[in-house]
Coordinates of C-alpha atoms in Angstrom, one line a residue:
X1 CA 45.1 -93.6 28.6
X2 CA 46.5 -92.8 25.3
X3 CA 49.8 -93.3 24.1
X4 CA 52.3 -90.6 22.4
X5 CA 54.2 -90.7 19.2
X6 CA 58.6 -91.5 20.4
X7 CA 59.7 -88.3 19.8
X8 CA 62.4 -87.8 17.5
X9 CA 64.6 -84.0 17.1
X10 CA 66.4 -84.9 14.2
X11 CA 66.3 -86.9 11.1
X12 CA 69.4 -89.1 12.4
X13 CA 67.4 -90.0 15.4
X14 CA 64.5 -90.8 13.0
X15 CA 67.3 -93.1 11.0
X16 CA 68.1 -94.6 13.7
X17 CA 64.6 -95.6 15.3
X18 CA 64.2 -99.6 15.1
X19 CA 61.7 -100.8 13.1
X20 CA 59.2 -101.6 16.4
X21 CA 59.1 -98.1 17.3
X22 CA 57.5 -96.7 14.0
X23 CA 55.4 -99.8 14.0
X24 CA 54.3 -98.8 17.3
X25 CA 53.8 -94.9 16.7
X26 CA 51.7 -96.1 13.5
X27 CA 49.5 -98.4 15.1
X28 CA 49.1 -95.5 17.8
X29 CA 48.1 -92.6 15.8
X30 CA 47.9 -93.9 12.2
X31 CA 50.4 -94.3 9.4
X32 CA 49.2 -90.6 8.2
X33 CA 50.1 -88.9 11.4
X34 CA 53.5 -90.3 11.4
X35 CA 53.8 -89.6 7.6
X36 CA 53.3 -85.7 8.5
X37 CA 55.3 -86.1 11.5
X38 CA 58.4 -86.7 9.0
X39 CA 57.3 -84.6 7.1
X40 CA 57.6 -81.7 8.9
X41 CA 60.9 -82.8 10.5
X42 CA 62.2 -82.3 6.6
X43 CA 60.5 -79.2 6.5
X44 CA 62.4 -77.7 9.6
X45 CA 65.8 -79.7 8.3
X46 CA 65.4 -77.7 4.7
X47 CA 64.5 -74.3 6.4
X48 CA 67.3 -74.5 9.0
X49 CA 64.7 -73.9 11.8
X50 CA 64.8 -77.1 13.6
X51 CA 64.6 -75.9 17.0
X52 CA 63.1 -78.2 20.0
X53 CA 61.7 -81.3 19.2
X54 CA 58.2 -81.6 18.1
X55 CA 55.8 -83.9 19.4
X56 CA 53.3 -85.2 17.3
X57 CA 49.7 -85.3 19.3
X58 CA 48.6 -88.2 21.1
X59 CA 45.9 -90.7 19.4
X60 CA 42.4 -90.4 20.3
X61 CA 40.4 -92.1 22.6
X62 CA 37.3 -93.9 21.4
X63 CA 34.6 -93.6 21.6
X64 CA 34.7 -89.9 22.0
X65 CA 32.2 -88.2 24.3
X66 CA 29.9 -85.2 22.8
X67 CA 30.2 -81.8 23.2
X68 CA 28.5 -79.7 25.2
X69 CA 28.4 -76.0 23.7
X70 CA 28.4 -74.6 27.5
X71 CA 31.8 -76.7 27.9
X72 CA 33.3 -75.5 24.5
X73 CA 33.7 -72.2 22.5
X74 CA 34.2 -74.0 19.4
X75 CA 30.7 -76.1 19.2
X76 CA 29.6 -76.5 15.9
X77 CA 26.0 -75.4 17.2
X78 CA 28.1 -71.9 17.8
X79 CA 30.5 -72.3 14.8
X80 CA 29.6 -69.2 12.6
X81 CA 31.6 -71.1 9.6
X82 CA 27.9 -73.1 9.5
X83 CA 25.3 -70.6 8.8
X84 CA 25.2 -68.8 5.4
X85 CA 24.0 -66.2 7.3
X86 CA 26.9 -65.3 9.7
X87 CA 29.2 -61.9 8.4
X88 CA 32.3 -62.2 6.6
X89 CA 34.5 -61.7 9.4
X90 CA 32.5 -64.4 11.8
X91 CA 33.8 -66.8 9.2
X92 CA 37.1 -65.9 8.9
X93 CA 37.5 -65.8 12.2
X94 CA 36.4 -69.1 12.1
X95 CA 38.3 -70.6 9.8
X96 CA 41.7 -69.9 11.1
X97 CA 44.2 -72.0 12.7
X98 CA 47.8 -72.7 13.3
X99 CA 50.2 -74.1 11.6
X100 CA 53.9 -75.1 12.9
X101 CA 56.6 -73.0 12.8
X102 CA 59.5 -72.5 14.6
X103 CA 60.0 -68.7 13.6
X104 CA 59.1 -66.2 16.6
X105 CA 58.2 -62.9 17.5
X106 CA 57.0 -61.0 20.6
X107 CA 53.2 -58.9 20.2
X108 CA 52.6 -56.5 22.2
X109 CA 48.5 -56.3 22.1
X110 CA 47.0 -52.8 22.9
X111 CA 43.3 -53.0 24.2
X112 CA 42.5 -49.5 22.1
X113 CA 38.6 -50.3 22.3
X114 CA 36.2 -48.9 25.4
X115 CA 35.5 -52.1 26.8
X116 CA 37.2 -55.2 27.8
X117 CA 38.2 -57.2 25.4
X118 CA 39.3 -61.5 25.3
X119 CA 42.0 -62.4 23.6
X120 CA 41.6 -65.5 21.7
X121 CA 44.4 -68.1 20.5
X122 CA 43.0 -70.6 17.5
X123 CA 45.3 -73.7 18.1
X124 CA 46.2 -76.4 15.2
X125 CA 42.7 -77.6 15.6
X126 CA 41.1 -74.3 15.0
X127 CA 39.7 -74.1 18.5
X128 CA 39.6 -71.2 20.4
X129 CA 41.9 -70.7 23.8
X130 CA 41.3 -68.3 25.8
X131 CA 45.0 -66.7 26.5
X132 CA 43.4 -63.3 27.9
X133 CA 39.9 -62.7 29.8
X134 CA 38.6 -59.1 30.8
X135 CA 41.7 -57.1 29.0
X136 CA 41.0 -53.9 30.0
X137 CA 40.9 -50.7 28.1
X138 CA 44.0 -48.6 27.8
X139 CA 46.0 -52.5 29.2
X140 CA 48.6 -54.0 27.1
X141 CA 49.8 -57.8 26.6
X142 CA 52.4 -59.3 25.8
X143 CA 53.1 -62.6 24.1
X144 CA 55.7 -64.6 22.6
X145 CA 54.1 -66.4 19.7
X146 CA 55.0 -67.9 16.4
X147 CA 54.8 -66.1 12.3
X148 CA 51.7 -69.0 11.8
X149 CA 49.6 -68.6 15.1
X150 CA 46.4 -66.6 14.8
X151 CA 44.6 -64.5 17.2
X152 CA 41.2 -63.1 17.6
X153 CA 39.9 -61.0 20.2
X154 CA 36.0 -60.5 21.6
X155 CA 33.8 -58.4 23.3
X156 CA 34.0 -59.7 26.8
X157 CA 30.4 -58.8 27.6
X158 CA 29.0 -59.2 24.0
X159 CA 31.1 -61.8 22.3
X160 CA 31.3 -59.5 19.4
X161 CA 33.9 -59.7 17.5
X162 CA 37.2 -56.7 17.5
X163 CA 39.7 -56.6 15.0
X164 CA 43.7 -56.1 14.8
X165 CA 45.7 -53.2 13.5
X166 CA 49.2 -53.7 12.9
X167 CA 51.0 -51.1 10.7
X168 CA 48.4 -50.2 8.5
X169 CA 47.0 -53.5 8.1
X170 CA 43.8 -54.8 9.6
X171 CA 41.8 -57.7 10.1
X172 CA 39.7 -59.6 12.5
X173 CA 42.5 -62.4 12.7
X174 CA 45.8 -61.4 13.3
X175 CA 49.0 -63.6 12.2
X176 CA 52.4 -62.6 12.5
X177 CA 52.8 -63.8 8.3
X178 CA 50.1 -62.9 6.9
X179 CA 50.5 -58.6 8.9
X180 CA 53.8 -59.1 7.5
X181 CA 56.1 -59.2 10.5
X182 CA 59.5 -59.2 11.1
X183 CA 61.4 -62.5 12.2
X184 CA 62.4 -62.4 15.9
X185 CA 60.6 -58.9 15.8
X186 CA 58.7 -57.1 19.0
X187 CA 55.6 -55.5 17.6
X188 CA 52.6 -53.8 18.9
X189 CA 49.3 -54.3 18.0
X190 CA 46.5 -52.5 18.7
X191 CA 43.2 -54.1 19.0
X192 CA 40.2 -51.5 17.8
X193 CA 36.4 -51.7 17.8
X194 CA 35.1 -52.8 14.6
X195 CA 30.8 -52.5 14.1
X196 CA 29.9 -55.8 11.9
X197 CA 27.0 -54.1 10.6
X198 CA 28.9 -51.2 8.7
X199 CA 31.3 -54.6 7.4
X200 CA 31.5 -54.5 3.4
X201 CA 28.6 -56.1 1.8
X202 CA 28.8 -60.1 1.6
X203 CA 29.5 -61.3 -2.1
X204 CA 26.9 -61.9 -4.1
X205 CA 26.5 -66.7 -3.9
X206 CA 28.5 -66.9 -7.5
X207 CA 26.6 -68.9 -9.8
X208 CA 27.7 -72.2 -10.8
X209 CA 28.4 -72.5 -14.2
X210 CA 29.2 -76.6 -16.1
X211 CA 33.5 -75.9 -16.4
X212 CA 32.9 -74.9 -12.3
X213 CA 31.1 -78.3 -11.5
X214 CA 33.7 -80.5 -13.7
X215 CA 36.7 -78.5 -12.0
X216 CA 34.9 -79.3 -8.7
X217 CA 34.5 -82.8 -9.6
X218 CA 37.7 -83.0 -10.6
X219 CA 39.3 -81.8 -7.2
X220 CA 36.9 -83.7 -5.2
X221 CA 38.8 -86.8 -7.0
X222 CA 42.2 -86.2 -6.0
X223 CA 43.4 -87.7 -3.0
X224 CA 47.1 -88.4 -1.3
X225 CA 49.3 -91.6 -2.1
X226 CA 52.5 -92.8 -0.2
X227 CA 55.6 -91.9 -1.4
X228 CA 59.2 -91.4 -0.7
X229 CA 60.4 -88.7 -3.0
X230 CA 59.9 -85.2 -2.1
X231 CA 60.7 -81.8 -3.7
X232 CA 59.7 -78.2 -2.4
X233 CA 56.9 -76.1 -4.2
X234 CA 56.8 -72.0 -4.5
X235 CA 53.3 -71.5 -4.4
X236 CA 52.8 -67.6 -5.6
X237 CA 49.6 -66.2 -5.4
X238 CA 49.4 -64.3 -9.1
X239 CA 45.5 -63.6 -8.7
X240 CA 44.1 -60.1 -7.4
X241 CA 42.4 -62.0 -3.8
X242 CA 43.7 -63.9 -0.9
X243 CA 43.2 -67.9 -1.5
X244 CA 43.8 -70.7 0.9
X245 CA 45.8 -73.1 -0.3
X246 CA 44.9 -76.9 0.9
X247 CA 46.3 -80.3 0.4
X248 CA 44.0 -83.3 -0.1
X249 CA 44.8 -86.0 2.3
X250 CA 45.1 -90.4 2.0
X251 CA 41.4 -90.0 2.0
X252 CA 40.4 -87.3 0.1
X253 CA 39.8 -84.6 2.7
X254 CA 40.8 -80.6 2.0
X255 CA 43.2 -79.7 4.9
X256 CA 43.6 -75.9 4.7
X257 CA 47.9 -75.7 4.3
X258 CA 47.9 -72.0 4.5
X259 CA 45.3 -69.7 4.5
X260 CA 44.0 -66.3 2.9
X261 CA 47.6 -65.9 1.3
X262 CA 47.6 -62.2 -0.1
X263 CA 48.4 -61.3 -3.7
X264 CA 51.9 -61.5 -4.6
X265 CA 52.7 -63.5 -1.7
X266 CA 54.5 -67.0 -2.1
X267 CA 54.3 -70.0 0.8
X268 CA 56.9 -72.9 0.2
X269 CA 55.9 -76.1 1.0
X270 CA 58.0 -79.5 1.4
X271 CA 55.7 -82.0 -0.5
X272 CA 56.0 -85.5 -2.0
X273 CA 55.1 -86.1 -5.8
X274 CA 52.1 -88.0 -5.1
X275 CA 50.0 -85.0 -2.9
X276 CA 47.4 -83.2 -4.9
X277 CA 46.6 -79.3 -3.5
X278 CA 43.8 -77.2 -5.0
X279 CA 43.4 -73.5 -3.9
X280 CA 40.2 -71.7 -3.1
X281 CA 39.4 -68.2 -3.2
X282 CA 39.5 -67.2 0.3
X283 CA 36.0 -65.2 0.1
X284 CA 33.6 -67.1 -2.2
X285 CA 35.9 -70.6 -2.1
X286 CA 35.8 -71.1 -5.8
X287 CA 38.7 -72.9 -7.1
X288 CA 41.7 -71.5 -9.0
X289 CA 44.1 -72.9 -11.0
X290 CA 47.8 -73.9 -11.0
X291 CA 50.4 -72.9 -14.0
X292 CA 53.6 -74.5 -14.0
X293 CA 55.5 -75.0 -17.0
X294 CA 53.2 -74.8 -19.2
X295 CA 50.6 -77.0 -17.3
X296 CA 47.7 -75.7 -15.9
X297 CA 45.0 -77.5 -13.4
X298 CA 42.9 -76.9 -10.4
X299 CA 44.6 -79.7 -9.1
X300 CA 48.7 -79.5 -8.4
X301 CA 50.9 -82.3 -8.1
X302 CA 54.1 -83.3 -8.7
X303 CA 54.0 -86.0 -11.1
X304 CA 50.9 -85.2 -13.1
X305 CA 52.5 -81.6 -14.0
X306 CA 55.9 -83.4 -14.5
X307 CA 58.2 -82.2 -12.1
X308 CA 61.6 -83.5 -12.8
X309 CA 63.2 -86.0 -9.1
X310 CA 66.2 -84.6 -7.6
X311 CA 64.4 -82.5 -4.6
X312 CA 65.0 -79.2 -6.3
X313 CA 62.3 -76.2 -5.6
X314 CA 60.2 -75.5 -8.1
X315 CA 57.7 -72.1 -8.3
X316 CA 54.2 -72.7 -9.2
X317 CA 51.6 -69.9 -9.7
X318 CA 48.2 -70.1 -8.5
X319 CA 45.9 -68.1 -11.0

């Protein structure tokens, strides 16, 4: 049986926790986990969101048991995200997950298609849950959700995928932030056919050229270190395509932050000065660049680029 992290709704209680029960949560789930755990109580605490108490998820249990792809959607026998030849779509379909956020918002899904239709909920994992089986043409659902949880919707005969309209927008993947929804808003979205065989042609594989390799080697370098003072980063996207943006982790691992962020678009993140993040192109996953003041890098973090202490909120462009 596994243990959960003490759950704590406010940075006082966190304060106030003895010295045994963070022992205890670390040995539990890790010292990372509980690191992110705080961090994202200081997240909600600077965005005045902190609404009901977050519970951070449970450890493991080891040794843990294969999968059988009958058992899950998300195998990674059936995971399009692995073969170079899956469409565009499959694999941003894929790629999506959620993120926390306490903002909500009510969408009212429209099956607008001329079949039935499943409507599919990627949790924090990026696994699919199935929220909605055999929607029916001409049938609308409604669902309270958050700005940072994305939906897909299938075929319910053909597993092929449908996509999303939402006030001239479209996409296979719908997310309340990235369609541009209002806070606290009730929306409708329509869900439409879409033929993946008339999708726009795949990018051509870009070729690799010896400042790409070093920038790569460079990124694939950078990895997390503990620390206790934090400061917010603007990230803006300033290039003409969506990136992902991703932190690297205590071991070195990309873990997608926020992904396909549009052109113009800026995502604030509460950060420590000792986390790199690199950006990636959402399409062809080459790496861009951070500017701030005057310093430019694939990799962004706070001391290398010479942000001053204090906790202020600095804006950083991603070119």
């Amino acid at each position: 049986m596994t243990e959960k992290l003490t759950i704590f709704s406010t940075i006082e209680d966190l304060k106030n926790a003895s010295d045994e029960v963070l022992k205890n949560d670390i040995d539990a789930v890790g010292r990372d986990v509980v690191l992110e755990y705080i961090l994202e109580l200081r997240r909600n605490v600077q965005q005045n969101q902190l609404g009901p108490p977050i519970i951070c998820p449970a450890a493991p249990t080891l040794p843990e048991l294969p999968i059988s792809p009958s058992n899950s959607r998300n195998s990674s026998a059936l995971n399009p995200s692995n073969s170079r030849n899956s469409s565009a779509a499959e694999r941003q379909a894929a790629r999506a997950k959620s993120s926390r956020n306490q903002i909500k918002f009510t969408a009212c899904f429209k099956n607008c298609t001329k079949s039935a239709v499943d409507l599919i909920w990627k949790n924090y994992d990026g696994e699919e849950e199935l929220i909605r089986h055999n929607f029916q043409p001409g049938d609308t659902y409604s669902a309270c959700t958050y700005l940072t949880h994305p939906y897909i919707a299938k075929d319910s005969a053909t597993q092929n995928l449908r996509s999303f309209l939402y006030d001239s927008t479209t996409s296979v993947v719908f997310e309340g932030l990235n369609f541009g929804v209002p806070q606290c808003a009730v929306v409708t979205v329509s869900i439409c056919e879409m033929d993946l065989k008339q999708e726009e042609p795949e990018l051509p594989e870009p070729s690799c050229s010896k400042q790409d390799m070093e920038e790569e080697k460079l990124a694939s370098k950078s990895k997390s270190h503990n620390g206790l003072k934090s400061f917010t980063a603007q990230f803006k996207n300033t290039t003409s395509s969506n990136v992902d943006l991703i932190w690297k982790d205590y071991n070195g691992r990309e873990v997608v932050v926020r992904q396909d962020i549009k052109p113009d678009v800026t995502h604030g993140e509460c950060t420590f000065f000792t986390h790199p993040f690199i950006a990636r192109d959402s399409a062809t996953q080459r790496l861009r660049s951070f500017n701030y003041n005057s310093t430019t890098s694939v990799v962004f973090e706070g001391n290398s680029f010479g942000v001053k202490k204090g906790g202020k909120t600095v804006s950083v462009s991603i070119c």
